[in-house]
mmCIF file of C-alpha atoms and ligand atoms in Angstrom:
data_model
loop_
_atom_site.group_PDB
_atom_site.id
_atom_site.type_symbol
_atom_site.label_atom_id
_atom_site.label_comp_id
_atom_site.label_asym_id
_atom_site.label_seq_id
_atom_site.Cartn_x
_atom_site.Cartn_y
_atom_site.Cartn_z
ATOM 1 C CA MET U 1 7.011 -9.368 -24.213
ATOM 2 C CA GLY U 2 7.000 -6.680 -21.501
ATOM 3 C CA LYS U 3 7.484 -2.976 -22.128
ATOM 4 C CA SER U 4 10.808 -3.101 -20.284
ATOM 5 C CA GLN U 5 11.775 -6.639 -21.277
ATOM 6 C CA ASP U 6 15.433 -7.366 -20.386
ATOM 7 C CA LYS U 7 16.125 -3.702 -19.655
ATOM 8 C CA VAL U 8 18.322 -3.010 -16.654
ATOM 9 C CA ALA U 9 16.588 -0.412 -14.482
ATOM 10 C CA VAL U 10 18.084 1.364 -11.465
ATOM 11 C CA ILE U 11 15.461 2.841 -9.117
ATOM 12 C CA THR U 12 16.516 5.154 -6.282
ATOM 13 C CA GLY U 13 14.150 5.444 -3.334
ATOM 14 C CA GLY U 14 13.123 1.977 -4.471
ATOM 15 C CA ALA U 15 12.201 0.648 -1.022
ATOM 16 C CA SER U 16 9.068 2.748 -0.554
ATOM 17 C CA GLY U 17 6.223 4.699 -2.134
ATOM 18 C CA ILE U 18 6.506 5.724 -5.784
ATOM 19 C CA GLY U 19 9.871 3.976 -6.266
ATOM 20 C CA ALA U 20 8.587 0.661 -4.895
ATOM 21 C CA ALA U 21 5.419 0.734 -7.048
ATOM 22 C CA THR U 22 7.555 1.475 -10.099
ATOM 23 C CA ALA U 23 9.928 -1.384 -9.268
ATOM 24 C CA ARG U 24 6.968 -3.771 -9.019
ATOM 25 C CA LEU U 25 5.604 -2.641 -12.405
ATOM 26 C CA PHE U 26 9.031 -2.814 -14.075
ATOM 27 C CA VAL U 27 9.592 -6.369 -12.793
ATOM 28 C CA SER U 28 6.171 -7.385 -14.152
ATOM 29 C CA GLU U 29 7.191 -5.841 -17.512
ATOM 30 C CA GLY U 30 10.354 -7.966 -17.694
ATOM 31 C CA ALA U 31 13.043 -5.602 -16.363
ATOM 32 C CA LYS U 32 16.062 -6.496 -14.261
ATOM 33 C CA VAL U 33 15.658 -4.114 -11.348
ATOM 34 C CA VAL U 34 18.228 -2.582 -9.007
ATOM 35 C CA LEU U 35 16.586 -1.119 -5.905
ATOM 36 C CA VAL U 36 18.608 1.633 -4.257
ATOM 37 C CA ASP U 37 17.715 3.054 -0.869
ATOM 38 C CA LEU U 38 19.140 4.400 2.359
ATOM 39 C CA ASN U 39 16.705 2.237 4.325
ATOM 40 C CA GLU U 40 18.365 -1.184 4.355
ATOM 41 C CA GLU U 41 15.675 -2.981 6.330
ATOM 42 C CA LYS U 42 12.842 -1.923 4.002
ATOM 43 C CA GLY U 43 15.030 -2.390 0.921
ATOM 44 C CA LYS U 44 16.028 -5.955 1.799
ATOM 45 C CA ALA U 45 12.455 -6.922 2.701
ATOM 46 C CA PHE U 46 11.185 -5.548 -0.605
ATOM 47 C CA GLU U 47 14.005 -7.246 -2.552
ATOM 48 C CA LYS U 48 12.870 -10.551 -0.998
ATOM 49 C CA GLU U 49 9.250 -9.864 -1.974
ATOM 50 C CA LEU U 50 10.167 -9.006 -5.584
ATOM 51 C CA LYS U 51 12.415 -12.070 -5.859
ATOM 52 C CA GLU U 52 9.269 -14.188 -5.600
ATOM 53 C CA LEU U 53 8.355 -12.702 -9.009
ATOM 54 C CA SER U 54 11.832 -12.578 -10.568
ATOM 55 C CA GLN U 55 15.350 -13.585 -9.552
ATOM 56 C CA GLU U 56 16.786 -10.595 -11.402
ATOM 57 C CA VAL U 57 16.382 -8.090 -8.589
ATOM 58 C CA LEU U 58 19.203 -6.561 -6.558
ATOM 59 C CA PHE U 59 19.078 -4.239 -3.543
ATOM 60 C CA ILE U 60 21.948 -1.816 -2.946
ATOM 61 C CA LYS U 61 22.071 0.306 0.190
ATOM 62 C CA ALA U 62 23.335 3.766 -0.767
ATOM 63 C CA ASN U 63 22.978 7.403 0.101
ATOM 64 C CA ILE U 64 22.494 9.430 -3.099
ATOM 65 C CA THR U 65 24.336 12.393 -1.551
ATOM 66 C CA SER U 66 27.597 10.425 -1.435
ATOM 67 C CA GLU U 67 29.644 10.538 -4.651
ATOM 68 C CA GLU U 68 31.403 7.298 -3.765
ATOM 69 C CA GLU U 69 28.205 5.433 -2.899
ATOM 70 C CA VAL U 70 26.525 6.634 -6.124
ATOM 71 C CA LYS U 71 29.536 5.469 -8.161
ATOM 72 C CA ASN U 72 29.297 2.107 -6.404
ATOM 73 C CA ILE U 73 25.609 1.729 -7.395
ATOM 74 C CA PHE U 74 26.579 1.778 -11.060
ATOM 75 C CA LYS U 75 29.689 -0.357 -10.586
ATOM 76 C CA GLN U 76 27.657 -3.057 -8.845
ATOM 77 C CA THR U 77 24.811 -2.809 -11.374
ATOM 78 C CA VAL U 78 27.166 -3.317 -14.326
ATOM 79 C CA GLU U 79 28.994 -6.147 -12.543
ATOM 80 C CA THR U 80 25.659 -7.896 -11.895
ATOM 81 C CA PHE U 81 23.573 -7.136 -14.989
ATOM 82 C CA GLY U 82 26.160 -5.884 -17.527
ATOM 83 C CA LYS U 83 24.707 -2.449 -18.387
ATOM 84 C CA VAL U 84 22.285 0.326 -17.407
ATOM 85 C CA ASP U 85 19.310 1.101 -19.674
ATOM 86 C CA VAL U 86 16.903 2.973 -17.413
ATOM 87 C CA VAL U 87 17.344 5.093 -14.296
ATOM 88 C CA PHE U 88 14.434 6.272 -12.164
ATOM 89 C CA ASN U 89 16.181 9.013 -10.189
ATOM 90 C CA ASN U 90 13.535 9.286 -7.514
ATOM 91 C CA ALA U 91 14.863 9.281 -3.923
ATOM 92 C CA GLY U 92 13.886 12.413 -2.052
ATOM 93 C CA ILE U 93 12.895 13.931 1.280
ATOM 94 C CA GLY U 94 10.410 16.619 2.274
ATOM 95 C CA ARG U 95 9.883 18.740 5.362
ATOM 96 C CA VAL U 96 7.549 21.641 6.098
ATOM 97 C CA HIS U 97 9.001 24.428 8.253
ATOM 98 C CA PRO U 98 8.626 28.249 8.288
ATOM 99 C CA SER U 99 11.439 29.774 6.185
ATOM 100 C CA HIS U 100 12.361 32.581 8.626
ATOM 101 C CA ASP U 101 13.054 29.884 11.222
ATOM 102 C CA LEU U 102 14.803 27.387 8.947
ATOM 103 C CA GLU U 103 18.378 26.530 9.960
ATOM 104 C CA TYR U 104 20.856 26.720 7.109
ATOM 105 C CA SER U 105 21.810 23.100 7.882
ATOM 106 C CA GLU U 106 18.165 22.060 7.262
ATOM 107 C CA TRP U 107 18.097 23.982 3.964
ATOM 108 C CA ARG U 108 21.356 22.275 2.935
ATOM 109 C CA LYS U 109 20.046 18.828 3.926
ATOM 110 C CA THR U 110 16.961 19.160 1.726
ATOM 111 C CA VAL U 111 18.769 20.662 -1.261
ATOM 112 C CA ASN U 112 21.567 18.131 -0.827
ATOM 113 C CA VAL U 113 19.220 15.154 -1.259
ATOM 114 C CA ASP U 114 16.573 16.634 -3.563
ATOM 115 C CA LEU U 115 18.882 18.432 -6.020
ATOM 116 C CA ASP U 116 22.555 17.524 -5.473
ATOM 117 C CA GLY U 117 21.716 13.822 -5.096
ATOM 118 C CA VAL U 118 19.622 13.882 -8.255
ATOM 119 C CA PHE U 119 22.561 15.433 -10.123
ATOM 120 C CA LEU U 120 25.029 12.834 -8.809
ATOM 121 C CA VAL U 121 22.781 9.937 -9.867
ATOM 122 C CA ALA U 122 22.115 11.550 -13.262
ATOM 123 C CA ARG U 123 25.842 12.116 -13.845
ATOM 124 C CA GLU U 124 26.793 8.505 -13.136
ATOM 125 C CA SER U 125 23.828 7.271 -15.222
ATOM 126 C CA ILE U 126 24.983 9.358 -18.171
ATOM 127 C CA ARG U 127 28.608 8.186 -17.798
ATOM 128 C CA GLU U 128 27.390 4.590 -18.017
ATOM 129 C CA MET U 129 24.918 5.225 -20.859
ATOM 130 C CA LEU U 130 27.631 6.964 -22.927
ATOM 131 C CA LYS U 131 29.449 3.603 -23.011
ATOM 132 C CA THR U 132 26.430 1.952 -24.691
ATOM 133 C CA ASP U 133 23.887 3.119 -27.251
ATOM 134 C CA GLY U 134 22.058 5.390 -24.790
ATOM 135 C CA GLY U 135 19.203 5.015 -22.338
ATOM 136 C CA THR U 136 16.459 6.828 -20.501
ATOM 137 C CA ILE U 137 16.439 8.738 -17.213
ATOM 138 C CA VAL U 138 13.336 9.838 -15.321
ATOM 139 C CA ASN U 139 13.985 12.356 -12.531
ATOM 140 C CA THR U 140 11.361 12.837 -9.838
ATOM 141 C CA ALA U 141 10.556 16.520 -9.399
ATOM 142 C CA SER U 142 7.153 17.619 -8.027
ATOM 143 C CA MET U 143 4.209 19.821 -8.923
ATOM 144 C CA TYR U 144 5.964 22.094 -6.404
ATOM 145 C CA GLY U 145 8.704 22.515 -8.963
ATOM 146 C CA TRP U 146 6.122 24.542 -10.942
ATOM 147 C CA VAL U 147 4.247 26.410 -8.203
ATOM 148 C CA GLY U 148 5.074 27.659 -4.717
ATOM 149 C CA SER U 149 3.657 26.827 -1.300
ATOM 150 C CA PRO U 150 4.273 28.223 2.189
ATOM 151 C CA GLY U 151 6.755 26.470 4.462
ATOM 152 C CA SER U 152 8.570 24.403 1.822
ATOM 153 C CA ALA U 153 11.039 26.836 0.286
ATOM 154 C CA ALA U 154 14.010 24.458 0.223
ATOM 155 C CA TYR U 155 12.006 21.525 -1.175
ATOM 156 C CA ASN U 156 10.255 23.673 -3.784
ATOM 157 C CA ALA U 157 13.492 25.355 -4.863
ATOM 158 C CA ALA U 158 15.184 21.960 -5.229
ATOM 159 C CA LYS U 159 12.277 20.514 -7.239
ATOM 160 C CA GLY U 160 12.206 23.584 -9.535
ATOM 161 C CA GLY U 161 15.917 22.934 -9.978
ATOM 162 C CA VAL U 162 15.236 19.320 -10.967
ATOM 163 C CA ILE U 163 12.880 20.471 -13.743
ATOM 164 C CA ASN U 164 15.513 22.739 -15.307
ATOM 165 C CA LEU U 165 18.306 20.237 -14.654
ATOM 166 C CA THR U 166 16.197 17.783 -16.649
ATOM 167 C CA ARG U 167 15.830 20.197 -19.585
ATOM 168 C CA SER U 168 19.524 21.065 -19.574
ATOM 169 C CA LEU U 169 20.820 17.482 -19.417
ATOM 170 C CA ALA U 170 18.268 16.390 -22.038
ATOM 171 C CA LEU U 171 19.647 18.963 -24.477
ATOM 172 C CA GLU U 172 23.244 18.088 -23.636
ATOM 173 C CA TYR U 173 22.845 14.354 -24.335
ATOM 174 C CA ALA U 174 20.068 14.196 -26.956
ATOM 175 C CA GLU U 175 22.521 13.340 -29.730
ATOM 176 C CA GLN U 176 23.903 10.467 -27.664
ATOM 177 C CA ASN U 177 20.408 8.932 -27.519
ATOM 178 C CA ILE U 178 19.948 9.550 -23.806
ATOM 179 C CA ARG U 179 16.394 10.761 -23.202
ATOM 180 C CA ILE U 180 15.836 12.567 -19.899
ATOM 181 C CA ASN U 181 12.418 13.543 -18.557
ATOM 182 C CA ALA U 182 10.884 14.358 -15.186
ATOM 183 C CA LEU U 183 7.863 13.191 -13.238
ATOM 184 C CA CYS U 184 6.001 15.911 -11.311
ATOM 185 C CA PRO U 185 3.641 14.233 -8.840
ATOM 186 C CA GLY U 186 0.938 16.023 -6.891
ATOM 187 C CA PHE U 187 -0.148 14.654 -3.502
ATOM 188 C CA ILE U 188 0.488 10.912 -3.660
ATOM 189 C CA ASP U 189 -0.464 8.455 -0.948
ATOM 190 C CA THR U 190 2.985 7.469 0.391
ATOM 191 C CA PRO U 191 4.770 7.643 3.781
ATOM 192 C CA ILE U 192 6.205 11.080 2.811
ATOM 193 C CA ILE U 193 2.757 12.611 3.529
ATOM 194 C CA PRO U 194 1.800 12.575 7.241
ATOM 195 C CA GLU U 195 -1.348 10.516 7.841
ATOM 196 C CA GLU U 196 -3.112 13.439 9.539
ATOM 197 C CA ASP U 197 -2.661 15.682 6.450
ATOM 198 C CA LYS U 198 -4.077 13.276 3.873
ATOM 199 C CA GLN U 199 -7.745 14.240 4.080
ATOM 200 C CA ALA U 200 -7.057 17.975 3.807
ATOM 201 C CA LEU U 201 -4.725 17.507 0.838
ATOM 202 C CA ALA U 202 -7.322 15.372 -0.961
ATOM 203 C CA ALA U 203 -9.890 18.146 -0.365
ATOM 204 C CA ILE U 204 -7.732 20.815 -2.093
ATOM 205 C CA THR U 205 -7.115 18.552 -5.111
ATOM 206 C CA PRO U 206 -9.610 18.978 -7.995
ATOM 207 C CA LEU U 207 -10.021 15.174 -8.372
ATOM 208 C CA LYS U 208 -10.749 15.092 -4.585
ATOM 209 C CA ARG U 209 -8.368 12.266 -3.748
ATOM 210 C CA LEU U 210 -4.672 11.569 -3.357
ATOM 211 C CA GLY U 211 -2.829 9.989 -6.254
ATOM 212 C CA LYS U 212 -1.876 6.310 -6.108
ATOM 213 C CA THR U 213 1.706 5.127 -6.428
ATOM 214 C CA GLU U 214 0.587 2.757 -9.220
ATOM 215 C CA GLU U 215 -0.619 5.789 -11.208
ATOM 216 C CA MET U 216 2.878 7.304 -10.967
ATOM 217 C CA ALA U 217 4.520 3.995 -11.920
ATOM 218 C CA LYS U 218 2.576 3.839 -15.204
ATOM 219 C CA ALA U 219 3.798 7.320 -16.151
ATOM 220 C CA VAL U 220 7.384 6.381 -15.281
ATOM 221 C CA LEU U 221 7.122 3.248 -17.441
ATOM 222 C CA PHE U 222 5.841 5.407 -20.309
ATOM 223 C CA MET U 223 8.742 7.868 -19.977
ATOM 224 C CA ALA U 224 11.315 5.091 -19.566
ATOM 225 C CA SER U 225 10.140 2.973 -22.514
ATOM 226 C CA ASP U 226 9.982 3.370 -26.291
ATOM 227 C CA ASP U 227 6.343 4.486 -25.940
ATOM 228 C CA SER U 228 7.770 7.969 -25.319
ATOM 229 C CA SER U 229 10.521 7.728 -27.965
ATOM 230 C CA TYR U 230 10.056 11.348 -29.181
ATOM 231 C CA MET U 231 9.939 12.856 -25.677
ATOM 232 C CA THR U 232 12.945 14.436 -23.982
ATOM 233 C CA GLY U 233 13.514 17.408 -21.662
ATOM 234 C CA ASN U 234 9.862 17.229 -20.631
ATOM 235 C CA SER U 235 8.244 17.259 -17.204
ATOM 236 C CA LEU U 236 5.015 15.350 -16.885
ATOM 237 C CA THR U 237 2.638 16.554 -14.162
ATOM 238 C CA LEU U 238 0.273 14.050 -12.519
ATOM 239 C CA ASP U 239 -1.435 16.056 -9.812
ATOM 240 C CA GLY U 240 -5.193 15.467 -9.985
ATOM 241 C CA GLY U 241 -5.559 18.933 -11.547
ATOM 242 C CA TYR U 242 -3.875 20.901 -8.715
ATOM 243 C CA THR U 243 -1.637 23.103 -10.896
ATOM 244 C CA ALA U 244 -4.444 23.715 -13.419
ATOM 245 C CA GLN U 245 -6.137 25.934 -10.822
HETATM 246 N N1 NAD Z 1 4.264 11.518 -2.217
HETATM 247 C C1 NAD Z 1 4.089 12.716 -2.692
HETATM 248 O O1 NAD Z 1 3.063 13.357 -2.464
HETATM 249 C C2 NAD Z 1 5.130 13.333 -3.599
HETATM 250 C C3 NAD Z 1 4.786 14.499 -4.312
HETATM 251 C C4 NAD Z 1 5.714 15.076 -5.152
HETATM 252 C C5 NAD Z 1 6.975 14.523 -5.276
HETATM 253 N N2 NAD Z 1 7.289 13.414 -4.553
HETATM 254 C C6 NAD Z 1 8.648 12.902 -4.715
HETATM 255 O O2 NAD Z 1 8.595 11.529 -5.031
HETATM 256 C C7 NAD Z 1 9.826 10.907 -4.624
HETATM 257 C C8 NAD Z 1 9.500 9.619 -3.897
HETATM 258 O O3 NAD Z 1 8.786 9.945 -2.716
HETATM 259 P P1 NAD Z 1 7.676 9.023 -2.047
HETATM 260 O O4 NAD Z 1 6.463 9.849 -1.919
HETATM 261 O O5 NAD Z 1 7.617 7.724 -2.740
HETATM 262 O O6 NAD Z 1 8.297 8.943 -0.570
HETATM 263 P P2 NAD Z 1 8.840 7.721 0.320
HETATM 264 O O7 NAD Z 1 9.316 8.368 1.562
HETATM 265 O O8 NAD Z 1 7.802 6.657 0.372
HETATM 266 O O9 NAD Z 1 10.090 7.174 -0.524
HETATM 267 C C9 NAD Z 1 11.303 7.860 -0.612
HETATM 268 C C10 NAD Z 1 12.439 6.860 -0.445
HETATM 269 O O10 NAD Z 1 13.675 7.556 -0.668
HETATM 270 C C11 NAD Z 1 14.617 7.065 0.257
HETATM 271 N N3 NAD Z 1 15.661 8.085 0.470
HETATM 272 C C12 NAD Z 1 15.538 9.286 1.078
HETATM 273 N N4 NAD Z 1 16.704 9.919 1.086
HETATM 274 C C13 NAD Z 1 17.591 9.107 0.478
HETATM 275 C C14 NAD Z 1 18.976 9.215 0.201
HETATM 276 N N5 NAD Z 1 19.704 10.278 0.581
HETATM 277 N N6 NAD Z 1 19.589 8.192 -0.458
HETATM 278 C C15 NAD Z 1 18.883 7.093 -0.814
HETATM 279 N N7 NAD Z 1 17.571 6.934 -0.568
HETATM 280 C C16 NAD Z 1 16.934 7.927 0.080
HETATM 281 C C17 NAD Z 1 13.826 6.810 1.530
HETATM 282 O O11 NAD Z 1 14.490 5.906 2.402
HETATM 283 C C18 NAD Z 1 12.527 6.261 0.974
HETATM 284 O O12 NAD Z 1 12.542 4.849 0.903
HETATM 285 C C19 NAD Z 1 10.581 11.954 -3.805
HETATM 286 O O13 NAD Z 1 11.568 12.563 -4.606
HETATM 287 C C20 NAD Z 1 9.496 12.965 -3.457
HETATM 288 O O14 NAD Z 1 9.987 14.258 -3.223
HETATM 289 C C21 NAD Z 1 6.401 12.800 -3.723
#
């Protein structure tokens, strides 16, 4: 019996990186997985790959900044699998640019995906979970929700927002048995980090390497499953020691 046996799990940003590794682990632990991503080509290819392990996988193309498309994710999930138990609210974007030169439209774009989109997915998750006996939500923040860094003001502000959004929603829905926690990754080896930056980022990390997506997936499984049954409103940092400095 897997740790997410027969659970229905929605994973945003499921076509790549941390989301894809988590989807793979959840499928191996018995979950029915809904992959959500803006990138249809990657999403469909990954759906095909996962279907070799389990037929109970569905890809939905959606932009998490669209209220209608987010509503449709949950409509289609319930139509296909009957309910929603787990949501890994993980899709996000990052861009480094000097703040004095940042166009307002660029600021809005980042905050729109990394904070507004996370809220929209959380809201629809909660609406669905209120119809059943609860569920678990894991929001992806970042170690840069805790500490600052030059050139990433919009991203860092949005990720700090995700940490306090997580606390606030966790308190609001604790009595309805909806546990809500956040994952705060450090530098993880995914396409979001430019290839040419990887060595330097590993060098400034106390463990002297980038994190692996599989290491994030295990933490998400912990937060999404009964193994963390007394944990809510928390943000778990997996950063190779970076924020301990
Ligand atoms: N990799 C890191 O070092 C790192 C560190 C801290 C936090 N994070 C966070 O982890 C999460 C996953 O990132 P990753 O590293 O796996 O990157 P990734 O680029 O490999 O995956 C992100 C996925 O999200 C999708 N996406 C982007 N915008 C979307 C939107 N509006 N609607 C739907 N899907 C959208 C992309 O198409 C992509 O498939 C992000 O929230 C990111 O900010 C990553």
